[in-house]
Amino acid sequence: MQCGAYIGRFAPSPTGVLHFGSAAAAIASWLDARAHQGQWLVRMEDLDPPREVPGAATAILAALERMGLVSDAPVMFQSRRSQAYVEALEVLRSDERVFDCSCSRRSLSGHVVYPGTCRQSRRMDTRHAVRFLAGLGELAWLDAVAGPQQFDRAAIGDFIVHRSDGLWAYQLAVVVDDIAQGITHVVRGVDLLDSTPRQRMLFEALSVEPPQYAHLPVAENPIGQKLSKQTLAASIERADPIELWREVLSFLGQVPPEGRTLASLQTSAVRNWNMDKVPPKSAVRNAWMD
Ligand code: GLU
């Protein structure tokens, strides 16, 4: 692989069908990759079996394909990546960047930030979580859509990288896999902006340069909730792909694409793609958000 080349990704969780917001993230990440002559990879974030919906992974991949979006490499499934997460956790442990934590959810209720209870403790119940030591100091970077970002490590606090039920936490898995796939650019919804400082801390602890980030406006329903399975957002599975592309491009502040076929419309959208035009909050509304 050419050094310095662009590698982007779309990383859905198979907890339901694709809705307009996830279609926008898929299209924007694909366009940004293509506009940089880069690769676009799909990663299925199937880390949390209790939250997964049978058949959702297959349905998501089929919906992407209908939209003309096909991963440039075989789809990575996080459910098959445990060994890589174990190895990363060993690195963090040998560098004393993590500690075991047996605090119950109840004992932490009322705390916005983890109070540090288990930082010094050595005796653990068999069931315990593993937390990353956030430490002190500021984290600052520039997001291509959301602008300058600044976070205080202490205000984020020590966060979980391995859950007490044995499941891997999203924060660790996403970073280990972004590193494994050589991801250089992350384009995703602004609902994940709060996760970015945690992920940047993990990149730093694993001595890897973090990717560049662009956090897209999030599509909301009329009462201001992010579209999701929980808010019963409409599935885009049966949408006309050309209509859907047009609506997504309008939502993302792009010039209307030309072309009657999906392929010609995609070519036009790549040619005109301009991340600087993506608004941090989109004023565009459409029927998918009702
Ligand atoms: N799997 C996450 C989600 O569907 C997205 C992860 C990411 O893009 O970093 O919300």
GROMACS .gro file of C-alpha atoms and ligand atoms in nm:
model
  300
    1MET     CA    1   0.000   0.000   0.000
    2GLN     CA    2   0.127   0.342  -0.093
    3CYS     CA    3   0.258   0.533   0.208
    4GLY     CA    4   0.056   0.841   0.296
    5ALA     CA    5  -0.243   0.728   0.090
    6TYR     CA    6  -0.594   0.805   0.208
    7ILE     CA    7  -0.785   0.520   0.376
    8GLY     CA    8  -1.134   0.595   0.501
    9ARG     CA    9  -1.403   0.376   0.649
   10PHE     CA   10  -1.768   0.334   0.741
   11ALA     CA   11  -1.822   0.141   1.062
   12PRO     CA   12  -2.189   0.057   1.127
   13SER     CA   13  -2.312  -0.134   1.431
   14PRO     CA   14  -2.561  -0.406   1.328
   15THR     CA   15  -2.817  -0.297   1.586
   16GLY     CA   16  -3.079  -0.216   1.325
   17VAL     CA   17  -3.138  -0.108   0.968
   18LEU     CA   18  -2.967   0.189   0.802
   19HIS     CA   19  -3.152   0.517   0.842
   20PHE     CA   20  -3.092   0.854   0.676
   21GLY     CA   21  -2.819   0.959   0.924
   22SER     CA   22  -2.614   0.646   0.872
   23ALA     CA   23  -2.664   0.669   0.494
   24ALA     CA   24  -2.523   1.024   0.511
   25ALA     CA   25  -2.217   0.902   0.704
   26ALA     CA   26  -2.166   0.619   0.455
   27ILE     CA   27  -2.196   0.849   0.151
   28ALA     CA   28  -1.979   1.128   0.297
   29SER     CA   29  -1.701   0.891   0.404
   30TRP     CA   30  -1.708   0.726   0.059
   31LEU     CA   31  -1.706   1.062  -0.125
   32ASP     CA   32  -1.419   1.200   0.080
   33ALA     CA   33  -1.218   0.883   0.014
   34ARG     CA   34  -1.290   0.889  -0.360
   35ALA     CA   35  -1.220   1.263  -0.387
   36HIS     CA   36  -0.873   1.187  -0.242
   37GLN     CA   37  -0.826   0.885  -0.473
   38GLY     CA   38  -0.836   0.683  -0.154
   39GLN     CA   39  -0.971   0.351  -0.038
   40TRP     CA   40  -1.300   0.309   0.148
   41LEU     CA   41  -1.343   0.019   0.389
   42VAL     CA   42  -1.646  -0.116   0.570
   43ARG     CA   43  -1.612  -0.249   0.923
   44MET     CA   44  -1.901  -0.421   1.097
   45GLU     CA   45  -1.894  -0.321   1.463
   46ASP     CA   46  -2.065  -0.634   1.596
   47LEU     CA   47  -1.916  -0.616   1.944
   48ASP     CA   48  -2.227  -0.622   2.154
   49PRO     CA   49  -2.437  -0.936   2.081
   50PRO     CA   50  -2.724  -0.843   2.317
   51ARG     CA   51  -2.785  -0.521   2.120
   52GLU     CA   52  -2.756  -0.681   1.778
   53VAL     CA   53  -3.047  -0.763   1.551
   54PRO     CA   54  -3.023  -1.093   1.360
   55GLY     CA   55  -2.975  -1.029   0.990
   56ALA     CA   56  -2.890  -0.659   1.037
   57ALA     CA   57  -2.528  -0.692   0.920
   58THR     CA   58  -2.635  -0.858   0.594
   59ALA     CA   59  -2.915  -0.603   0.545
   60ILE     CA   60  -2.676  -0.311   0.601
   61LEU     CA   61  -2.426  -0.446   0.347
   62ALA     CA   62  -2.707  -0.503   0.094
   63ALA     CA   63  -2.839  -0.148   0.149
   64LEU     CA   64  -2.490  -0.005   0.098
   65GLU     CA   65  -2.450  -0.200  -0.222
   66ARG     CA   66  -2.780  -0.066  -0.354
   67MET     CA   67  -2.640   0.282  -0.286
   68GLY     CA   68  -2.333   0.194  -0.496
   69LEU     CA   69  -2.107   0.165  -0.192
   70VAL     CA   70  -1.888  -0.146  -0.178
   71SER     CA   71  -1.590  -0.193   0.053
   72ASP     CA   72  -1.251  -0.193  -0.122
   73ALA     CA   73  -1.134  -0.478   0.103
   74PRO     CA   74  -1.319  -0.769   0.265
   75VAL     CA   75  -1.550  -0.639   0.540
   76MET     CA   76  -1.385  -0.656   0.882
   77PHE     CA   77  -1.604  -0.801   1.159
   78GLN     CA   78  -1.514  -0.691   1.511
   79SER     CA   79  -1.659  -1.012   1.654
   80ARG     CA   80  -1.356  -1.191   1.503
   81ARG     CA   81  -1.096  -0.948   1.635
   82SER     CA   82  -1.071  -1.043   2.006
   83GLN     CA   83  -0.708  -1.150   1.981
   84ALA     CA   84  -0.605  -0.805   1.855
   85TYR     CA   85  -0.794  -0.639   2.142
   86VAL     CA   86  -0.629  -0.873   2.396
   87GLU     CA   87  -0.286  -0.779   2.259
   88ALA     CA   88  -0.360  -0.405   2.271
   89LEU     CA   89  -0.483  -0.437   2.629
   90GLU     CA   90  -0.158  -0.617   2.721
   91VAL     CA   91   0.043  -0.327   2.579
   92LEU     CA   92  -0.164  -0.078   2.778
   93ARG     CA   93  -0.130  -0.289   3.090
   94SER     CA   94   0.246  -0.331   3.063
   95ASP     CA   95   0.274   0.048   3.021
   96GLU     CA   96   0.050   0.094   3.330
   97ARG     CA   97  -0.209   0.286   3.132
   98VAL     CA   98  -0.503   0.074   3.253
   99PHE     CA   99  -0.631  -0.055   3.586
  100ASP     CA  100  -0.892  -0.304   3.701
  101CYS     CA  101  -1.213  -0.157   3.836
  102SER     CA  102  -1.480  -0.335   4.036
  103CYS     CA  103  -1.704  -0.033   4.095
  104SER     CA  104  -2.066  -0.119   4.040
  105ARG     CA  105  -2.287   0.100   3.826
  106ARG     CA  106  -2.480   0.183   4.143
  107SER     CA  107  -2.170   0.298   4.334
  108LEU     CA  108  -2.094   0.538   4.047
  109SER     CA  109  -2.442   0.680   4.011
  110GLY     CA  110  -2.439   1.057   4.049
  111HIS     CA  111  -2.078   1.082   3.921
  112VAL     CA  112  -2.041   1.238   3.579
  113VAL     CA  113  -1.667   1.162   3.578
  114TYR     CA  114  -1.519   0.842   3.722
  115PRO     CA  115  -1.400   0.937   4.074
  116GLY     CA  116  -1.086   0.723   4.063
  117THR     CA  117  -1.198   0.476   4.333
  118CYS     CA  118  -1.008   0.172   4.202
  119ARG     CA  119  -0.697   0.346   4.069
  120GLN     CA  120  -0.474   0.228   4.353
  121SER     CA  121  -0.654  -0.089   4.451
  122ARG     CA  122  -0.494  -0.426   4.385
  123ARG     CA  123  -0.755  -0.671   4.511
  124MET     CA  124  -1.017  -0.745   4.250
  125ASP     CA  125  -1.333  -0.950   4.236
  126THR     CA  126  -1.321  -1.192   3.947
  127ARG     CA  127  -1.579  -0.976   3.767
  128HIS     CA  128  -1.423  -0.641   3.696
  129ALA     CA  129  -1.393  -0.389   3.420
  130VAL     CA  130  -1.066  -0.244   3.290
  131ARG     CA  131  -1.034   0.133   3.271
  132PHE     CA  132  -0.791   0.352   3.082
  133LEU     CA  133  -0.615   0.617   3.293
  134ALA     CA  134  -0.706   0.948   3.133
  135GLY     CA  135  -0.448   1.150   3.327
  136LEU     CA  136  -0.424   1.528   3.320
  137GLY     CA  137  -0.383   1.796   3.056
  138GLU     CA  138  -0.561   1.921   2.748
  139LEU     CA  139  -0.630   1.757   2.417
  140ALA     CA  140  -0.674   1.982   2.116
  141TRP     CA  141  -0.719   1.918   1.745
  142LEU     CA  142  -0.900   2.052   1.442
  143ASP     CA  143  -1.209   1.875   1.315
  144ALA     CA  144  -1.268   1.927   0.941
  145VAL     CA  145  -1.638   2.008   0.996
  146ALA     CA  146  -1.690   2.079   1.366
  147GLY     CA  147  -1.383   2.310   1.385
  148PRO     CA  148  -1.129   2.347   1.670
  149GLN     CA  149  -1.180   2.101   1.956
  150GLN     CA  150  -1.047   2.118   2.309
  151PHE     CA  151  -1.105   1.867   2.587
  152ASP     CA  152  -0.971   1.839   2.940
  153ARG     CA  153  -0.851   1.484   3.019
  154ALA     CA  154  -0.960   1.512   3.383
  155ALA     CA  155  -1.312   1.612   3.278
  156ILE     CA  156  -1.334   1.301   3.061
  157GLY     CA  157  -1.201   1.073   3.333
  158ASP     CA  158  -1.086   0.712   3.328
  159PHE     CA  159  -1.302   0.522   3.079
  160ILE     CA  160  -1.378   0.154   3.028
  161VAL     CA  161  -1.187  -0.040   2.763
  162HIS     CA  162  -1.297  -0.389   2.868
  163ARG     CA  163  -1.636  -0.441   3.027
  164SER     CA  164  -1.703  -0.645   3.341
  165ASP     CA  165  -1.935  -0.871   3.135
  166GLY     CA  166  -1.632  -0.965   2.923
  167LEU     CA  167  -1.729  -0.759   2.617
  168TRP     CA  168  -1.482  -0.519   2.455
  169ALA     CA  169  -1.563  -0.152   2.480
  170TYR     CA  170  -1.628   0.038   2.157
  171GLN     CA  171  -1.349   0.290   2.234
  172LEU     CA  172  -1.073   0.030   2.240
  173ALA     CA  173  -1.202  -0.182   1.951
  174VAL     CA  174  -1.247   0.116   1.720
  175VAL     CA  175  -0.892   0.239   1.780
  176VAL     CA  176  -0.729  -0.104   1.747
  177ASP     CA  177  -0.916  -0.159   1.420
  178ASP     CA  178  -0.854   0.191   1.283
  179ILE     CA  179  -0.483   0.118   1.343
  180ALA     CA  180  -0.502  -0.232   1.190
  181GLN     CA  181  -0.678  -0.100   0.879
  182GLY     CA  182  -0.440   0.196   0.847
  183ILE     CA  183  -0.728   0.445   0.860
  184THR     CA  184  -0.610   0.799   0.785
  185HIS     CA  185  -0.947   0.979   0.784
  186VAL     CA  186  -1.258   0.925   0.996
  187VAL     CA  187  -1.581   1.079   0.865
  188ARG     CA  188  -1.881   1.008   1.092
  189GLY     CA  189  -2.174   1.169   1.275
  190VAL     CA  190  -2.123   1.444   1.530
  191ASP     CA  191  -2.290   1.225   1.793
  192LEU     CA  192  -1.949   1.052   1.812
  193LEU     CA  193  -1.752   1.374   1.865
  194ASP     CA  194  -1.741   1.309   2.242
  195SER     CA  195  -1.576   0.973   2.180
  196THR     CA  196  -1.295   1.129   1.979
  197PRO     CA  197  -1.086   1.257   2.275
  198ARG     CA  198  -1.101   0.908   2.430
  199GLN     CA  199  -0.993   0.754   2.102
  200ARG     CA  200  -0.713   1.007   2.060
  201MET     CA  201  -0.586   0.918   2.408
  202LEU     CA  202  -0.575   0.551   2.307
  203PHE     CA  203  -0.391   0.628   1.983
  204GLU     CA  204  -0.137   0.824   2.185
  205ALA     CA  205  -0.098   0.543   2.442
  206LEU     CA  206  -0.047   0.294   2.157
  207SER     CA  207   0.209   0.531   1.996
  208VAL     CA  208   0.017   0.573   1.670
  209GLU     CA  209  -0.065   0.903   1.499
  210PRO     CA  210  -0.445   0.948   1.511
  211PRO     CA  211  -0.642   0.987   1.187
  212GLN     CA  212  -0.795   1.318   1.080
  213TYR     CA  213  -1.155   1.359   1.189
  214ALA     CA  214  -1.461   1.511   1.027
  215HIS     CA  215  -1.787   1.499   1.224
  216LEU     CA  216  -2.095   1.544   1.010
  217PRO     CA  217  -2.420   1.712   1.113
  218VAL     CA  218  -2.651   1.462   1.267
  219ALA     CA  219  -2.997   1.405   1.122
  220GLU     CA  220  -3.267   1.463   1.381
  221ASN     CA  221  -3.640   1.398   1.401
  222PRO     CA  222  -3.882   1.692   1.452
  223ILE     CA  223  -3.832   1.683   1.830
  224GLY     CA  224  -3.454   1.703   1.806
  225GLN     CA  225  -3.366   1.337   1.865
  226LYS     CA  226  -3.090   1.177   1.660
  227LEU     CA  227  -3.236   0.934   1.405
  228SER     CA  228  -3.179   0.583   1.536
  229LYS     CA  229  -3.353   0.254   1.588
  230GLN     CA  230  -3.459   0.378   1.932
  231THR     CA  231  -3.636   0.682   1.781
  232LEU     CA  232  -3.797   0.452   1.520
  233ALA     CA  233  -3.623   0.625   1.229
  234ALA     CA  234  -3.733   0.507   0.885
  235SER     CA  235  -3.522   0.245   0.711
  236ILE     CA  236  -3.365   0.360   0.385
  237GLU     CA  237  -3.358   0.003   0.256
  238ARG     CA  238  -3.638   0.050   0.007
  239ALA     CA  239  -3.541   0.405  -0.090
  240ASP     CA  240  -3.465   0.490  -0.451
  241PRO     CA  241  -3.083   0.516  -0.437
  242ILE     CA  242  -3.068   0.817  -0.671
  243GLU     CA  243  -3.325   1.008  -0.463
  244LEU     CA  244  -3.142   0.915  -0.148
  245TRP     CA  245  -2.808   1.037  -0.284
  246ARG     CA  246  -2.967   1.369  -0.382
  247GLU     CA  247  -3.119   1.415  -0.037
  248VAL     CA  248  -2.794   1.328   0.139
  249LEU     CA  249  -2.593   1.568  -0.078
  250SER     CA  250  -2.839   1.847  -0.009
  251PHE     CA  251  -2.826   1.770   0.366
  252LEU     CA  252  -2.444   1.791   0.344
  253GLY     CA  253  -2.447   2.131   0.171
  254GLN     CA  254  -2.313   1.999  -0.161
  255VAL     CA  255  -2.407   2.121  -0.508
  256PRO     CA  256  -2.686   1.911  -0.664
  257PRO     CA  257  -2.522   1.629  -0.862
  258GLU     CA  258  -2.579   1.565  -1.230
  259GLY     CA  259  -2.654   1.230  -1.384
  260ARG     CA  260  -2.948   1.000  -1.436
  261THR     CA  261  -2.778   0.678  -1.342
  262LEU     CA  262  -2.636   0.605  -1.001
  263ALA     CA  263  -2.286   0.570  -1.145
  264SER     CA  264  -2.293   0.907  -1.326
  265LEU     CA  265  -2.442   1.077  -1.023
  266GLN     CA  266  -2.165   0.933  -0.805
  267THR     CA  267  -1.899   1.057  -1.049
  268SER     CA  268  -2.049   1.404  -1.041
  269ALA     CA  269  -2.071   1.399  -0.661
  270VAL     CA  270  -1.704   1.299  -0.629
  271ARG     CA  271  -1.598   1.576  -0.869
  272ASN     CA  272  -1.791   1.839  -0.673
  273TRP     CA  273  -1.729   1.707  -0.321
  274ASN     CA  274  -1.625   1.986  -0.085
  275MET     CA  275  -1.590   1.909   0.285
  276ASP     CA  276  -1.567   2.283   0.360
  277LYS     CA  277  -1.930   2.317   0.251
  278VAL     CA  278  -2.058   2.059   0.501
  279PRO     CA  279  -2.237   2.258   0.774
  280PRO     CA  280  -2.175   2.163   1.141
  281LYS     CA  281  -2.552   2.165   1.178
  282SER     CA  282  -2.767   2.114   0.870
  283ALA     CA  283  -3.082   2.320   0.825
  284VAL     CA  284  -3.204   2.082   0.556
  285ARG     CA  285  -3.500   1.865   0.652
  286ASN     CA  286  -3.663   1.587   0.452
  287ALA     CA  287  -3.921   1.314   0.483
  288TRP     CA  288  -3.665   1.071   0.628
  289MET     CA  289  -3.652   1.283   0.941
  290ASP     CA  290  -4.028   1.283   1.012
  291GLU     N1  291  -2.020   0.176   1.516
  291GLU     C1  292  -2.041   0.312   1.551
  291GLU     C2  293  -2.185   0.348   1.530
  291GLU     O1  294  -2.252   0.286   1.448
  291GLU     C3  295  -1.961   0.409   1.469
  291GLU     C4  296  -1.817   0.401   1.495
  291GLU     C5  297  -1.732   0.503   1.424
  291GLU     O2  298  -1.764   0.549   1.314
  291GLU     O3  299  -1.629   0.532   1.481
  291GLU     O4  300  -2.234   0.439   1.594
   0.00000   0.00000   0.00000
